[in-house]
Coordinates of C-alpha atoms and ligand atoms in Angstrom, one line a residue:
M1 CA -17.7 8.9 11.9
P2 CA -14.8 6.5 10.9
R3 CA -14.0 6.1 7.2
K4 CA -14.8 2.6 6.0
I5 CA -11.9 1.0 4.1
I6 CA -10.7 -2.2 2.5
I7 CA -6.9 -2.7 2.6
D8 CA -5.6 -4.6 -0.4
T9 CA -2.0 -5.7 0.4
D10 CA 1.1 -7.8 -0.2
P11 CA 2.8 -7.8 3.2
G12 CA 5.8 -6.9 3.1
Q13 CA 7.1 -5.2 6.3
D14 CA 5.8 -1.7 5.2
D15 CA 2.4 -3.1 4.4
A16 CA 2.4 -4.6 7.9
V17 CA 3.1 -1.3 9.6
A18 CA 0.3 0.3 7.5
I19 CA -2.1 -2.4 8.7
L20 CA -1.1 -1.8 12.3
L21 CA -1.6 2.0 11.9
A22 CA -5.1 1.4 10.6
L23 CA -5.9 -1.1 13.4
A24 CA -4.6 1.5 16.0
S25 CA -6.9 4.2 14.6
P26 CA -10.6 3.1 15.2
E27 CA -11.8 6.7 15.6
E28 CA -10.8 7.5 12.0
I29 CA -10.8 4.1 10.3
E30 CA -13.2 1.1 10.2
I31 CA -11.5 -1.8 8.3
L32 CA -14.3 -3.8 6.5
G33 CA -11.7 -6.4 5.4
I34 CA -8.2 -7.1 4.2
T35 CA -7.6 -8.6 0.8
A36 CA -4.2 -10.2 0.0
V37 CA -2.6 -10.0 -3.4
A38 CA 0.5 -11.5 -5.0
G39 CA 3.3 -9.0 -5.0
N40 CA 6.3 -8.8 -2.7
V41 CA 5.9 -12.6 -2.2
P42 CA 3.5 -15.1 -3.6
L43 CA -0.2 -15.0 -2.5
A44 CA 0.0 -17.9 -0.1
L45 CA 2.6 -15.9 1.9
T46 CA 0.9 -12.5 1.6
A47 CA -2.4 -14.1 2.8
R48 CA -0.5 -15.7 5.7
N49 CA 1.4 -12.5 6.5
A50 CA -1.7 -10.4 6.6
R51 CA -3.1 -12.6 9.3
K52 CA 0.2 -12.6 11.3
V53 CA 0.0 -8.8 11.3
C54 CA -3.6 -8.8 12.6
E55 CA -2.5 -11.2 15.4
V56 CA 0.4 -8.9 16.4
A57 CA -2.3 -6.3 17.2
G58 CA -4.5 -9.0 18.9
R59 CA -7.1 -8.6 16.2
S60 CA -7.9 -12.1 15.0
D61 CA -11.5 -10.9 14.4
V62 CA -10.4 -9.1 11.2
K63 CA -11.6 -10.7 8.0
V64 CA -8.7 -11.6 5.7
Y65 CA -9.3 -12.8 2.1
A66 CA -6.9 -14.2 -0.5
G67 CA -7.3 -12.5 -3.9
C68 CA -5.4 -12.9 -7.2
D69 CA -2.2 -15.0 -7.3
R70 CA -0.8 -13.4 -10.4
P71 CA -0.9 -10.2 -12.5
L72 CA -3.4 -9.8 -15.3
A73 CA -1.0 -10.2 -18.2
H74 CA 2.6 -10.8 -16.9
T75 CA 4.2 -13.5 -14.9
L76 CA 4.6 -12.6 -11.2
V77 CA 7.7 -10.6 -10.2
T78 CA 8.4 -10.8 -6.4
A79 CA 10.7 -8.9 -4.1
E80 CA 12.2 -11.4 -1.6
H81 CA 15.5 -9.5 -2.0
V82 CA 13.8 -6.6 -0.1
H83 CA 11.4 -8.4 2.2
G84 CA 13.1 -11.8 2.8
K85 CA 11.9 -15.2 1.9
T86 CA 8.8 -15.1 4.1
G87 CA 8.0 -11.5 3.0
L88 CA 7.9 -10.5 6.6
D89 CA 11.4 -11.3 7.8
G90 CA 12.8 -9.6 10.9
P91 CA 10.9 -10.8 14.0
D92 CA 10.1 -14.4 14.4
L93 CA 6.3 -14.5 14.5
P94 CA 4.1 -17.5 15.1
E95 CA 2.0 -19.2 12.4
P96 CA -1.4 -17.4 12.3
Q97 CA -4.3 -19.1 14.2
M98 CA -7.0 -16.9 12.7
P99 CA -8.8 -18.3 9.6
L100 CA -8.5 -17.1 6.0
Q101 CA -12.0 -16.3 4.7
D102 CA -13.3 -18.7 2.1
Q103 CA -14.6 -16.0 -0.3
H104 CA -12.2 -14.8 -3.0
G105 CA -10.9 -11.3 -2.2
V106 CA -12.2 -9.9 -5.5
D107 CA -15.7 -11.1 -4.7
F108 CA -15.5 -9.6 -1.2
I109 CA -14.6 -6.2 -2.7
I110 CA -17.5 -6.4 -5.2
E111 CA -20.0 -7.6 -2.6
T112 CA -19.0 -5.0 -0.1
L113 CA -19.1 -2.1 -2.5
R114 CA -22.6 -3.3 -3.7
A115 CA -23.9 -3.6 -0.1
E116 CA -22.6 -0.4 1.4
P117 CA -24.1 3.0 0.6
P118 CA -22.6 4.6 -2.5
G119 CA -19.4 6.7 -2.0
T120 CA -18.8 5.4 1.6
V121 CA -16.0 2.8 1.1
T122 CA -12.4 3.8 0.4
L123 CA -10.1 1.3 -1.2
C124 CA -6.5 1.3 0.0
P125 CA -4.2 -0.7 -2.3
L126 CA -0.7 -1.2 -0.9
G127 CA 0.6 -3.7 -3.6
P128 CA 0.0 -4.5 -7.3
L129 CA -3.5 -3.4 -8.4
T130 CA -4.5 -6.9 -9.7
N131 CA -7.4 -7.4 -7.2
I132 CA -8.9 -3.9 -7.7
A133 CA -8.7 -4.1 -11.5
T134 CA -10.2 -7.6 -11.6
A135 CA -13.1 -6.4 -9.4
L136 CA -13.7 -3.4 -11.8
Q137 CA -13.6 -5.7 -14.8
K138 CA -15.9 -8.3 -13.2
A139 CA -18.4 -5.7 -11.9
P140 CA -18.1 -2.3 -13.7
D141 CA -21.1 -1.1 -11.6
I142 CA -18.9 -0.8 -8.5
A143 CA -16.7 2.1 -9.9
E144 CA -19.3 4.7 -9.0
K145 CA -19.8 3.1 -5.5
V146 CA -16.2 3.8 -4.4
Q147 CA -15.6 6.9 -2.3
E148 CA -11.9 7.1 -3.2
I149 CA -8.8 5.0 -4.0
V150 CA -5.8 5.9 -1.9
L151 CA -2.8 3.9 -3.1
M152 CA 0.9 3.5 -2.7
G153 CA 2.5 3.2 -6.1
G154 CA 4.3 5.0 -8.9
A155 CA 7.0 7.5 -9.1
Y156 CA 7.8 10.6 -11.1
F157 CA 10.7 12.8 -10.1
E158 CA 12.0 9.9 -7.9
V159 CA 12.0 7.5 -10.9
G160 CA 11.8 3.7 -10.5
N161 CA 12.9 1.2 -7.8
I162 CA 12.4 -2.1 -9.6
T163 CA 13.5 -0.8 -13.1
P164 CA 15.0 2.6 -13.9
A165 CA 11.5 3.8 -15.0
A166 CA 9.0 2.0 -12.7
E167 CA 8.0 1.5 -9.1
F168 CA 7.4 -2.1 -8.0
N169 CA 3.6 -2.1 -7.4
I170 CA 2.8 -0.6 -10.8
Y171 CA 5.6 -2.6 -12.6
V172 CA 4.2 -6.0 -11.4
D173 CA 0.8 -5.3 -13.0
P174 CA 0.8 -2.3 -15.3
E175 CA -2.4 -3.5 -17.1
A176 CA -4.2 -3.5 -13.7
A177 CA -2.9 0.0 -13.0
E178 CA -4.1 1.2 -16.3
I179 CA -7.6 0.0 -15.6
V180 CA -7.6 1.7 -12.2
F181 CA -6.2 5.0 -13.4
K182 CA -8.8 5.0 -16.3
S183 CA -11.7 4.0 -14.0
G184 CA -12.8 7.6 -13.3
I185 CA -12.7 6.9 -9.5
P186 CA -11.1 9.6 -7.4
I187 CA -7.5 8.5 -6.8
V188 CA -4.8 9.7 -4.3
V189 CA -1.3 8.5 -5.2
M190 CA 1.5 8.1 -2.7
P191 CA 4.5 7.6 -5.1
L192 CA 8.2 7.1 -4.3
D193 CA 8.4 10.9 -4.6
V194 CA 6.8 11.0 -1.1
T195 CA 7.8 7.7 0.4
H196 CA 11.5 8.2 -0.2
K197 CA 11.2 11.2 2.1
A198 CA 9.7 9.0 4.9
L199 CA 12.9 7.3 5.9
V200 CA 13.2 5.2 9.1
T201 CA 16.3 6.9 10.5
A202 CA 17.9 5.4 13.6
P203 CA 16.1 7.8 16.0
R204 CA 12.8 7.0 14.4
N205 CA 13.5 3.3 14.7
E206 CA 14.6 3.7 18.3
A207 CA 11.3 5.5 19.0
F208 CA 9.4 2.4 17.9
R209 CA 11.6 0.2 20.1
S210 CA 11.3 2.6 23.1
L211 CA 7.5 2.0 23.1
G212 CA 8.4 -1.1 25.1
T213 CA 5.4 -3.0 23.6
H214 CA 5.2 -6.1 21.5
P215 CA 3.8 -4.2 18.5
G216 CA 6.5 -1.5 19.0
T217 CA 9.3 -4.0 19.1
V218 CA 8.0 -5.9 16.1
V219 CA 7.7 -2.7 14.1
A220 CA 11.3 -1.8 15.0
E221 CA 12.5 -5.3 13.9
W222 CA 10.5 -5.1 10.6
T223 CA 12.0 -1.7 9.8
D224 CA 15.5 -2.9 10.8
F225 CA 15.3 -5.8 8.4
F226 CA 13.6 -3.8 5.6
E227 CA 16.3 -1.1 5.9
R228 CA 19.4 -3.1 5.0
F229 CA 18.4 -3.3 1.4
D230 CA 17.6 0.3 0.9
K231 CA 20.6 1.6 2.8
E232 CA 22.9 -0.5 0.6
K233 CA 21.0 0.6 -2.5
Y234 CA 20.4 4.3 -1.8
G235 CA 23.0 4.9 0.9
S236 CA 20.0 6.5 2.6
A237 CA 19.7 7.3 6.3
G238 CA 17.1 4.5 6.6
A239 CA 14.4 2.5 4.8
P240 CA 11.6 4.4 3.1
L241 CA 8.4 3.4 4.9
H242 CA 6.1 3.3 1.8
D243 CA 2.7 1.9 2.6
P244 CA 1.9 3.6 6.0
T245 CA 1.7 6.9 4.1
V246 CA -1.6 5.7 2.6
I247 CA -3.2 5.2 6.1
A248 CA -1.6 8.3 7.5
Y249 CA -3.3 10.3 4.7
L250 CA -6.7 9.0 5.9
I251 CA -6.0 10.2 9.4
R252 CA -4.1 13.5 8.8
P253 CA -4.2 14.4 5.0
E254 CA -2.6 17.8 5.9
L255 CA 0.7 16.0 6.3
F256 CA 0.9 15.6 2.5
T257 CA 1.1 18.0 -0.4
G258 CA 0.6 17.2 -4.1
R259 CA -1.1 18.2 -7.4
H260 CA -4.2 17.0 -9.1
V261 CA -2.8 16.0 -12.5
N262 CA -3.1 13.5 -15.3
V263 CA -1.3 10.2 -14.7
E264 CA -1.1 7.5 -17.4
I265 CA 0.6 4.1 -17.2
E266 CA 3.1 2.7 -19.7
T267 CA 2.0 -0.8 -20.7
Q268 CA 3.5 -1.3 -24.1
S269 CA 7.3 -0.7 -23.8
N270 CA 9.6 -3.3 -22.3
L271 CA 12.0 -0.5 -21.4
T272 CA 9.5 1.6 -19.5
R273 CA 6.7 -0.8 -18.6
G274 CA 4.9 0.3 -15.4
M275 CA 6.1 3.9 -15.6
T276 CA 3.6 6.4 -14.1
V277 CA 3.7 9.3 -16.6
A278 CA 2.5 12.2 -14.4
D279 CA 1.8 15.4 -16.2
W280 CA 3.1 17.4 -13.2
W281 CA 3.7 20.5 -15.2
R282 CA 0.4 20.2 -17.1
V283 CA 2.1 20.3 -20.5
T284 CA -0.7 18.2 -22.1
D285 CA -4.5 18.7 -22.3
R286 CA -5.0 15.2 -20.8
A287 CA -7.6 15.4 -18.1
P288 CA -6.4 15.3 -14.5
N289 CA -7.3 11.9 -12.9
A290 CA -5.2 11.6 -9.7
M291 CA -4.0 13.6 -6.7
F292 CA -0.3 12.8 -7.1
M293 CA 1.5 13.5 -3.9
G294 CA 4.9 15.2 -3.9
D295 CA 5.9 15.9 -0.4
L296 CA 5.1 15.2 3.3
D297 CA 5.9 16.4 6.8
A298 CA 8.1 13.4 7.7
D299 CA 8.5 14.3 11.4
G300 CA 4.7 14.7 11.7
F301 CA 4.2 11.4 9.9
F302 CA 6.5 9.5 12.2
A303 CA 5.1 11.2 15.3
L304 CA 1.6 10.1 14.3
L305 CA 2.8 6.6 13.5
T306 CA 4.7 6.1 16.7
E307 CA 1.9 7.5 18.9
R308 CA -0.7 5.2 17.2
I309 CA 1.5 2.1 17.3
G310 CA 2.0 2.8 21.0
R311 CA -1.8 2.5 21.5
L312 CA -1.8 -1.2 20.4
Ligands
RIB1 O1 7.7 0.0 -4.3 C1 7.3 0.0 -2.9 C2 6.0 -0.9 -2.8 O2 6.3 -2.2 -3.3 C3 5.5 -1.1 -1.4 O3 4.2 -1.2 -1.4 C4 6.2 -2.4 -1.0 O4 5.5 -3.0 0.0 C5 6.1 -3.1 -2.3 O5 4.8 -3.7 -2.4
CA2 CA1 3.2 -3.3 -0.4

């Protein structure tokens, strides 16, 4: 029985690969809809990019919604320096032909959770948590309806990538993250601690290209583009492929290891705004509220990803 999910996303090349992985895995995943949020680039671009990605997979039937265009309390911070001005630089993709749904993404999330049987829908946020938090604020009754939130965001041992203390998705909207982490909903966190071990090395990039398919080539070109920033910054062997770890967890959770600990979000300090304070060593009596991942089988992850992209 496939798991029903809503992908909340700010594409972003890594978001795009995550969406393709989900679309390539119908046995395990049924995508009820994709909601775009402002993050890597403004909302108009993330909503356009989400549709471009669906069309790379030939899936213009997928319902894509535009959600919130700015964080709850701060002005929007974007990341064109990483993702390029379109947010999906690398391959030259055509303008999307498929429509954007009229309904606001937040209302789609609320309506879907109210309509589906309790505990049967998983939310998969891949960007700032603005849409999820807004839905919880507008309709508190939906919290108990959610099966699980599996999100990419945060960092602990790996520290920050947008400030010394904070990871981008949480930094952009820390108030939203605080609402989500205090919601009582079961949460699985894919932090930089994991995603910085999922590097697109040259052989892994070559494996995408060697698929010889349009989606395979597009993924290789996305990760080539995405990589130039991280290599310069981290001197790493390749770009960390952040968001697909969320979808890979739904398919093969055994690829990941972590701890169920307390995670709280810094929202007051300018210096450490957006920090995910994970009580990894359980030195406080704060109740555990998240499965905070710490490691992955990177070869297993890329083998799964490449095999599935090859199916498109
Ligand atoms: O910090 C990495 C996260 O920020 C990823 O989700 C990337 O797409 C950006 O949204
Ligand atoms: Ca993202």
